[in-house]
Amino acid sequence: MQTVTSHDAPQGVRQVDIGPERDGQRIDNALVTLLKGVPKSMIYRLLRTGQVRVNGKRAKPDTRLSAGDTLRIPPVRTAEKAPDRGPSAEMVAAVAEAVIFEDKHFLAIDKPSGIASHGGSGVSHGAIELLRAARPDQHLELVHRLDRDTSGVLVFAKTRAGLTGLQAAIRAGEVTKQYLCLMVGHPPKARFDVNAPLLKSVLQGGERMVRVSGNGKPSLTFFREMEQLTGARLMQATLGTGRTHQIRVHAAHIGHPLAGDTKYGDREANKRFREKGLQRLFLHAAHMGFELEGRAYGFSAPLPDDLKNFLDVLGDKGKSNRWLRPAAPRPGPRKQNR
C-alpha cells in the first residue's frame, strides 16, 4: 500500500491509495491497522461523523475497500503507547500447535476459545498476530473471523490468490460453515430454520450489538438437533448467511439462546450451567468447506474437551456421540456475506 498526503489538504489529513493487499477488506478493520494506538470507539466515531471518505464519499463501518480506491483519513491524535513487549511464548505456542491444515494457499487452525481472531478493542494479540510471531518469515492474512469465545476452524491465507479467492467464495455463498452449539431448553422441532433479518449497531465504546429488525439484512440459519440433554439440546447450525453474531442472535430470537452466552443469553440458565462446569460460550466452528481452483477443501475440528466433558455432565455417558462427526450440510439457499 502506498500512502500519499495531499499538499492541498488540511495539515494531518492523509490520502491513502489502496493497494491489492487490502482489496475486499472492511474499512473499520483497515483503520485499526492504519491508526495504531487509536481506540476503536474513536475510529467508529470518525466513520459515523463522515470524516472518513472513500473516493470522496462518506464511508460506513462495513464499507469494503477495493484496490485503486483513495481513502481519506482525518487528523487523529494518538496517545503515546508503551513499547509493545510482544505476545507471550505460551500464547504463541498455543496457536502454533493448533494448526490442522496447511498447503501453499491456506493455513487452518482449531482456534482455542479465549483467543480473538485479531488484536483490537483491548486485545493486544489475536490469532493472526500470534501466528505471525510464530512464523515471522511467512505472509499470513486473516480470511474470516470467529468471536473470541468461539472455538474451532479459523482459516488464514498464505497467498494473494488464496485470500481473494476464498473471500470471493464467502461473499458468493459458496462456502459451507457448520457449528455445534448448545441451546437452552427444548426447541419443539428437531429440524428448523430461522429466517430473520439482523441489524448491527455499534454502542459507545465500540461494542457490537445485533438484533432482529425489519430494517436489517436478510439472515438465515439451518438448525438440526444432534443430541437431547437435560435442560438443553445440542444443535448443528449451518449458516445460510454470515452475519455478525448470527447463530447467537437467531437462537435467542426463538427463545432458546446459547448456553454461556453473556451478551444475548439467559442469565439464570447461564448461572445453572456455570455451576455444572460450563465456563464459556458453547459455540464451536466444527467444519468449513469450499472449492477453489478445482480443488475441494474441507477443514474440521472436533469438539474441545471442556465442551465434551460438559455434555457428559448433562447427558448419558453411554450414548453414542453422533456430534463428533460433522453431518452433511442441510440443503437450502445459502448466501454468506463474510
Tab-separated table of C-alpha atoms in Angstrom:
chain	number	residue	atom	x	y	z
A	1	MET	CA	0.000	0.000	0.000
A	2	GLN	CA	1.295	3.458	-0.845
A	3	THR	CA	0.386	6.339	1.440
A	4	VAL	CA	0.307	9.835	-0.032
A	5	THR	CA	-0.524	13.029	1.873
A	6	SER	CA	-2.101	15.713	-0.307
A	7	HIS	CA	-0.449	19.123	-0.068
A	8	ASP	CA	-3.818	20.783	-0.668
A	9	ALA	CA	-5.483	19.001	2.252
A	10	PRO	CA	-5.556	20.351	5.817
A	11	GLN	CA	-2.432	19.570	7.811
A	12	GLY	CA	-2.522	15.995	9.061
A	13	VAL	CA	-5.126	14.675	6.597
A	14	ARG	CA	-3.884	11.570	4.804
A	15	GLN	CA	-4.919	10.411	1.351
A	16	VAL	CA	-4.174	6.687	1.151
A	17	ASP	CA	-4.080	4.787	-2.132
A	18	ILE	CA	-5.473	1.306	-1.506
A	19	GLY	CA	-3.284	-1.482	-2.834
A	20	PRO	CA	-4.229	-5.046	-3.757
A	21	GLU	CA	-3.358	-6.381	-0.289
A	22	ARG	CA	-6.433	-4.598	1.149
A	23	ASP	CA	-8.832	-5.373	-1.693
A	24	GLY	CA	-12.103	-6.543	-0.116
A	25	GLN	CA	-11.137	-5.583	3.459
A	26	ARG	CA	-13.708	-3.825	5.655
A	27	ILE	CA	-12.786	-0.213	6.244
A	28	ASP	CA	-13.095	-0.416	10.045
A	29	ASN	CA	-10.565	-3.268	10.123
A	30	ALA	CA	-8.242	-1.374	7.796
A	31	LEU	CA	-8.383	1.713	10.017
A	32	VAL	CA	-7.495	-0.353	13.091
A	33	THR	CA	-4.162	-1.205	11.456
A	34	LEU	CA	-3.624	2.194	9.822
A	35	LEU	CA	-4.375	4.117	13.023
A	36	LYS	CA	-2.386	2.121	15.553
A	37	GLY	CA	-2.953	3.346	19.084
A	38	VAL	CA	-6.348	4.912	18.280
A	39	PRO	CA	-9.242	3.379	20.278
A	40	LYS	CA	-11.891	1.606	18.246
A	41	SER	CA	-14.519	3.901	19.745
A	42	MET	CA	-12.772	6.881	18.105
A	43	ILE	CA	-12.470	5.047	14.777
A	44	TYR	CA	-16.221	4.367	14.729
A	45	ARG	CA	-16.917	7.982	15.724
A	46	LEU	CA	-14.836	9.192	12.766
A	47	LEU	CA	-16.865	6.912	10.485
A	48	ARG	CA	-20.235	7.944	11.944
A	49	THR	CA	-19.459	11.643	11.549
A	50	GLY	CA	-18.391	11.284	7.924
A	51	GLN	CA	-14.760	12.260	8.436
A	52	VAL	CA	-13.514	9.119	6.703
A	53	ARG	CA	-14.185	9.031	2.968
A	54	VAL	CA	-13.564	6.638	0.107
A	55	ASN	CA	-13.233	8.261	-3.315
A	56	GLY	CA	-14.777	11.411	-1.839
A	57	LYS	CA	-17.857	9.650	-0.430
A	58	ARG	CA	-18.718	9.027	3.224
A	59	ALA	CA	-17.867	5.516	4.372
A	60	LYS	CA	-19.743	3.213	6.755
A	61	PRO	CA	-18.013	0.747	9.107
A	62	ASP	CA	-18.903	-2.192	6.824
A	63	THR	CA	-17.732	-0.469	3.614
A	64	ARG	CA	-15.311	-2.755	1.780
A	65	LEU	CA	-12.233	-1.283	0.154
A	66	SER	CA	-11.160	-2.044	-3.400
A	67	ALA	CA	-7.719	-1.845	-4.964
A	68	GLY	CA	-7.328	1.617	-6.520
A	69	ASP	CA	-9.622	3.381	-4.014
A	70	THR	CA	-8.473	6.608	-2.350
A	71	LEU	CA	-9.065	6.630	1.395
A	72	ARG	CA	-9.228	9.951	3.255
A	73	ILE	CA	-8.148	9.728	6.911
A	74	PRO	CA	-8.609	12.870	9.055
A	75	PRO	CA	-6.007	14.088	11.560
A	76	VAL	CA	-6.153	11.949	14.708
A	77	ARG	CA	-4.219	12.494	17.906
A	78	THR	CA	-2.906	9.223	19.338
A	79	ALA	CA	-1.825	8.640	22.880
A	80	GLU	CA	1.777	7.643	23.295
A	81	LYS	CA	1.894	3.895	23.883
A	82	ALA	CA	4.273	1.885	25.970
A	83	PRO	CA	6.574	-0.301	23.883
A	84	ASP	CA	4.858	-3.493	22.781
A	85	ARG	CA	6.524	-6.371	24.560
A	86	GLY	CA	5.000	-8.835	22.143
A	87	PRO	CA	2.893	-11.897	22.924
A	88	SER	CA	3.934	-14.447	25.486
A	89	ALA	CA	5.693	-17.596	24.346
A	90	GLU	CA	2.825	-19.645	25.776
A	91	MET	CA	0.220	-17.863	23.646
A	92	VAL	CA	2.351	-18.162	20.509
A	93	ALA	CA	2.849	-21.868	21.152
A	94	ALA	CA	-0.880	-22.441	21.788
A	95	VAL	CA	-1.776	-21.119	18.333
A	96	ALA	CA	1.214	-22.622	16.541
A	97	GLU	CA	0.273	-26.065	17.889
A	98	ALA	CA	-3.364	-25.642	16.816
A	99	VAL	CA	-2.632	-25.937	13.061
A	100	ILE	CA	-4.861	-28.603	11.466
A	101	PHE	CA	-4.120	-27.998	7.766
A	102	GLU	CA	-1.581	-26.247	5.573
A	103	ASP	CA	-0.785	-26.018	1.865
A	104	LYS	CA	0.633	-23.324	-0.400
A	105	HIS	CA	-2.564	-21.204	-0.226
A	106	PHE	CA	-4.047	-21.753	3.245
A	107	LEU	CA	-3.333	-22.456	6.870
A	108	ALA	CA	-6.199	-23.540	9.142
A	109	ILE	CA	-6.168	-23.796	12.922
A	110	ASP	CA	-8.504	-25.133	15.590
A	111	LYS	CA	-8.727	-21.817	17.445
A	112	PRO	CA	-8.955	-22.161	21.218
A	113	SER	CA	-11.731	-20.288	22.999
A	114	GLY	CA	-10.486	-17.080	24.637
A	115	ILE	CA	-8.181	-16.068	21.780
A	116	ALA	CA	-9.515	-13.337	19.491
A	117	SER	CA	-9.160	-13.596	15.724
A	118	HIS	CA	-7.170	-10.339	15.682
A	119	GLY	CA	-5.986	-7.660	18.069
A	120	GLY	CA	-8.032	-4.567	18.952
A	121	SER	CA	-10.691	-3.497	21.481
A	122	GLY	CA	-8.389	-4.092	24.407
A	123	VAL	CA	-6.895	-7.260	22.908
A	124	SER	CA	-3.169	-6.876	22.260
A	125	HIS	CA	-2.653	-10.033	20.243
A	126	GLY	CA	-5.139	-12.172	18.364
A	127	ALA	CA	-4.643	-15.386	16.407
A	128	ILE	CA	-3.257	-13.604	13.344
A	129	GLU	CA	-0.652	-11.696	15.380
A	130	LEU	CA	0.308	-14.869	17.263
A	131	LEU	CA	0.740	-16.846	14.049
A	132	ARG	CA	2.848	-14.080	12.528
A	133	ALA	CA	5.014	-14.145	15.640
A	134	ALA	CA	5.390	-17.917	15.299
A	135	ARG	CA	6.164	-17.656	11.568
A	136	PRO	CA	7.901	-14.303	11.027
A	137	ASP	CA	9.136	-15.246	7.555
A	138	GLN	CA	5.685	-16.106	6.188
A	139	HIS	CA	2.995	-13.833	4.772
A	140	LEU	CA	-0.317	-14.583	6.525
A	141	GLU	CA	-3.691	-12.840	6.209
A	142	LEU	CA	-6.897	-13.451	8.162
A	143	VAL	CA	-9.620	-14.596	5.744
A	144	HIS	CA	-12.620	-14.513	8.108
A	145	ARG	CA	-13.273	-14.159	11.832
A	146	LEU	CA	-14.574	-16.043	14.844
A	147	ASP	CA	-15.739	-14.385	18.045
A	148	ARG	CA	-13.202	-14.520	20.862
A	149	ASP	CA	-15.183	-17.066	22.893
A	150	THR	CA	-15.968	-19.265	19.874
A	151	SER	CA	-13.591	-22.155	19.267
A	152	GLY	CA	-12.955	-24.077	16.067
A	153	VAL	CA	-11.926	-23.735	12.441
A	154	LEU	CA	-10.269	-20.441	11.543
A	155	VAL	CA	-8.612	-20.038	8.136
A	156	PHE	CA	-5.685	-17.837	7.095
A	157	ALA	CA	-4.367	-17.165	3.591
A	158	LYS	CA	-0.710	-17.575	2.675
A	159	THR	CA	-1.090	-16.186	-0.858
A	160	ARG	CA	-2.961	-13.361	-2.541
A	161	ALA	CA	-4.838	-15.885	-4.706
A	162	GLY	CA	-5.958	-17.779	-1.623
A	163	LEU	CA	-7.126	-14.629	0.175
A	164	THR	CA	-9.130	-13.105	-2.677
A	165	GLY	CA	-10.416	-16.464	-3.903
A	166	LEU	CA	-11.821	-17.581	-0.564
A	167	GLN	CA	-13.203	-14.144	0.314
A	168	ALA	CA	-14.995	-14.060	-3.055
A	169	ALA	CA	-16.415	-17.542	-2.390
A	170	ILE	CA	-17.660	-16.421	1.027
A	171	ARG	CA	-19.378	-13.360	-0.459
A	172	ALA	CA	-20.964	-15.535	-3.170
A	173	GLY	CA	-22.352	-18.002	-0.605
A	174	GLU	CA	-20.201	-20.862	-1.893
A	175	VAL	CA	-18.682	-21.775	1.476
A	176	THR	CA	-20.241	-24.244	3.933
A	177	LYS	CA	-19.874	-23.286	7.598
A	178	GLN	CA	-21.206	-25.613	10.291
A	179	TYR	CA	-21.176	-25.030	14.033
A	180	LEU	CA	-22.052	-27.063	17.113
A	181	CYS	CA	-23.961	-25.137	19.759
A	182	LEU	CA	-25.937	-25.859	22.908
A	183	MET	CA	-29.421	-24.336	23.038
A	184	VAL	CA	-31.062	-23.646	26.375
A	185	GLY	CA	-34.358	-25.540	26.745
A	186	HIS	CA	-36.037	-27.824	24.239
A	187	PRO	CA	-36.870	-26.463	20.770
A	188	PRO	CA	-40.158	-28.005	19.565
A	189	LYS	CA	-38.672	-29.455	16.358
A	190	ALA	CA	-35.552	-31.463	15.579
A	191	ARG	CA	-35.012	-29.541	12.323
A	192	PHE	CA	-35.985	-25.944	11.719
A	193	ASP	CA	-34.785	-22.779	10.012
A	194	VAL	CA	-34.597	-19.254	11.396
A	195	ASN	CA	-35.087	-16.649	8.703
A	196	ALA	CA	-34.939	-13.281	10.456
A	197	PRO	CA	-33.177	-10.090	9.275
A	198	LEU	CA	-30.383	-8.816	11.506
A	199	LEU	CA	-29.398	-5.222	12.170
A	200	LYS	CA	-25.971	-4.447	13.577
A	201	SER	CA	-25.188	-1.416	15.679
A	202	VAL	CA	-22.104	-0.185	17.493
A	203	LEU	CA	-22.529	1.096	21.021
A	204	GLN	CA	-20.466	3.851	22.569
A	205	GLY	CA	-17.129	2.244	23.314
A	206	GLY	CA	-17.127	0.196	20.118
A	207	GLU	CA	-19.115	-2.822	21.387
A	208	ARG	CA	-21.065	-4.528	18.606
A	209	MET	CA	-24.698	-5.494	19.236
A	210	VAL	CA	-27.018	-7.249	16.791
A	211	ARG	CA	-30.807	-7.571	16.901
A	212	VAL	CA	-33.632	-8.863	14.752
A	213	SER	CA	-35.130	-5.958	12.822
A	214	GLY	CA	-37.164	-5.449	9.680
A	215	ASN	CA	-34.528	-2.910	8.674
A	216	GLY	CA	-31.745	-5.469	8.925
A	217	LYS	CA	-30.017	-7.642	6.345
A	218	PRO	CA	-31.578	-10.982	5.313
A	219	SER	CA	-30.203	-13.707	7.575
A	220	LEU	CA	-30.810	-17.454	7.510
A	221	THR	CA	-29.645	-20.278	9.784
A	222	PHE	CA	-30.445	-24.004	9.471
A	223	PHE	CA	-30.655	-25.830	12.822
A	224	ARG	CA	-30.558	-29.598	13.280
A	225	GLU	CA	-30.789	-31.482	16.579
A	226	MET	CA	-27.770	-33.657	17.354
A	227	GLU	CA	-28.453	-34.787	20.926
A	228	GLN	CA	-31.086	-34.366	23.654
A	229	LEU	CA	-29.729	-33.411	27.061
A	230	THR	CA	-31.091	-32.353	30.424
A	231	GLY	CA	-32.380	-28.793	30.020
A	232	ALA	CA	-30.717	-28.290	26.648
A	233	ARG	CA	-30.294	-29.511	23.099
A	234	LEU	CA	-27.033	-29.953	21.232
A	235	MET	CA	-27.630	-28.476	17.769
A	236	GLN	CA	-25.772	-28.267	14.495
A	237	ALA	CA	-26.135	-24.801	12.963
A	238	THR	CA	-25.382	-24.362	9.256
A	239	LEU	CA	-25.071	-20.796	8.052
A	240	GLY	CA	-27.211	-19.671	5.146
A	241	THR	CA	-25.752	-16.182	5.556
A	242	GLY	CA	-22.746	-14.997	7.512
A	243	ARG	CA	-23.856	-12.066	9.656
A	244	THR	CA	-22.141	-10.947	12.835
A	245	HIS	CA	-23.332	-12.992	15.871
A	246	GLN	CA	-25.921	-14.639	13.598
A	247	ILE	CA	-26.274	-18.004	15.365
A	248	ARG	CA	-26.348	-16.393	18.799
A	249	VAL	CA	-28.998	-13.817	17.909
A	250	HIS	CA	-31.178	-16.266	15.951
A	251	ALA	CA	-31.088	-18.718	18.860
A	252	ALA	CA	-32.087	-16.005	21.325
A	253	HIS	CA	-34.806	-14.785	18.926
A	254	ILE	CA	-36.649	-18.120	19.061
A	255	GLY	CA	-36.429	-18.256	22.854
A	256	HIS	CA	-33.599	-20.787	23.093
A	257	PRO	CA	-30.358	-18.791	23.495
A	258	LEU	CA	-26.967	-20.446	23.522
A	259	ALA	CA	-25.620	-21.728	26.817
A	260	GLY	CA	-22.944	-19.478	28.246
A	261	ASP	CA	-23.823	-16.500	26.045
A	262	THR	CA	-23.343	-13.452	28.275
A	263	LYS	CA	-24.395	-10.971	25.587
A	264	TYR	CA	-27.640	-12.441	24.221
A	265	GLY	CA	-28.265	-15.347	26.599
A	266	ASP	CA	-30.366	-16.262	29.628
A	267	ARG	CA	-28.647	-15.104	32.811
A	268	GLU	CA	-30.302	-17.651	35.104
A	269	ALA	CA	-29.662	-20.548	32.730
A	270	ASN	CA	-26.048	-19.463	32.363
A	271	LYS	CA	-25.692	-19.455	36.143
A	272	ARG	CA	-27.081	-23.009	36.393
A	273	PHE	CA	-24.791	-24.265	33.648
A	274	ARG	CA	-21.788	-22.485	35.147
A	275	GLU	CA	-22.410	-24.314	38.418
A	276	LYS	CA	-22.305	-27.559	36.435
A	277	GLY	CA	-18.971	-26.671	34.859
A	278	LEU	CA	-19.622	-24.610	31.700
A	279	GLN	CA	-17.191	-21.716	31.824
A	280	ARG	CA	-17.721	-20.153	28.379
A	281	LEU	CA	-19.966	-19.758	25.358
A	282	PHE	CA	-20.983	-23.142	23.945
A	283	LEU	CA	-20.326	-22.413	20.267
A	284	HIS	CA	-17.788	-24.290	18.163
A	285	ALA	CA	-16.941	-23.884	14.467
A	286	ALA	CA	-16.847	-27.583	13.555
A	287	HIS	CA	-16.480	-27.558	9.782
A	288	MET	CA	-15.713	-25.277	6.846
A	289	GLY	CA	-15.715	-26.419	3.231
A	290	PHE	CA	-15.294	-24.791	-0.186
A	291	GLU	CA	-13.796	-25.249	-3.635
A	292	LEU	CA	-11.018	-23.164	-5.148
A	293	GLU	CA	-9.259	-23.590	-8.478
A	294	GLY	CA	-10.806	-27.021	-8.943
A	295	ARG	CA	-9.758	-28.332	-5.522
A	296	ALA	CA	-12.201	-29.176	-2.735
A	297	TYR	CA	-11.171	-28.077	0.757
A	298	GLY	CA	-12.712	-29.316	3.993
A	299	PHE	CA	-11.461	-28.361	7.460
A	300	SER	CA	-12.934	-29.974	10.581
A	301	ALA	CA	-12.223	-29.506	14.285
A	302	PRO	CA	-13.563	-31.864	16.982
A	303	LEU	CA	-15.484	-30.520	19.944
A	304	PRO	CA	-12.978	-29.384	22.624
A	305	ASP	CA	-12.600	-31.437	25.789
A	306	ASP	CA	-14.189	-28.806	28.045
A	307	LEU	CA	-17.396	-28.842	25.979
A	308	LYS	CA	-17.405	-32.642	25.634
A	309	ASN	CA	-16.999	-33.002	29.383
A	310	PHE	CA	-19.891	-30.632	29.994
A	311	LEU	CA	-22.105	-32.702	27.688
A	312	ASP	CA	-21.206	-35.746	29.783
A	313	VAL	CA	-22.443	-33.890	32.857
A	314	LEU	CA	-25.797	-33.120	31.201
A	315	GLY	CA	-26.309	-36.385	29.376
A	316	ASP	CA	-25.789	-40.121	29.498
A	317	LYS	CA	-22.119	-41.033	29.024
A	318	GLY	CA	-23.187	-44.259	27.384
A	319	LYS	CA	-24.899	-42.568	24.454
A	320	SER	CA	-23.327	-42.670	21.020
A	321	ASN	CA	-21.732	-39.318	20.347
A	322	ARG	CA	-23.105	-38.529	16.913
A	323	TRP	CA	-21.982	-34.912	17.309
A	324	LEU	CA	-18.321	-35.927	16.994
A	325	ARG	CA	-18.870	-36.418	13.264
A	326	PRO	CA	-19.871	-33.288	11.255
A	327	ALA	CA	-23.027	-34.106	9.320
A	328	ALA	CA	-23.709	-33.159	5.715
A	329	PRO	CA	-24.996	-29.583	5.253
A	330	ARG	CA	-28.735	-29.063	5.189
A	331	PRO	CA	-29.905	-28.296	1.620
A	332	GLY	CA	-31.173	-24.796	1.159
A	333	PRO	CA	-30.310	-21.371	-0.207
A	334	ARG	CA	-27.018	-20.021	1.053
A	335	LYS	CA	-25.635	-16.561	0.658
A	336	GLN	CA	-22.838	-15.731	3.033
A	337	ASN	CA	-21.535	-12.201	3.330
A	338	ARG	CA	-18.392	-12.705	5.337
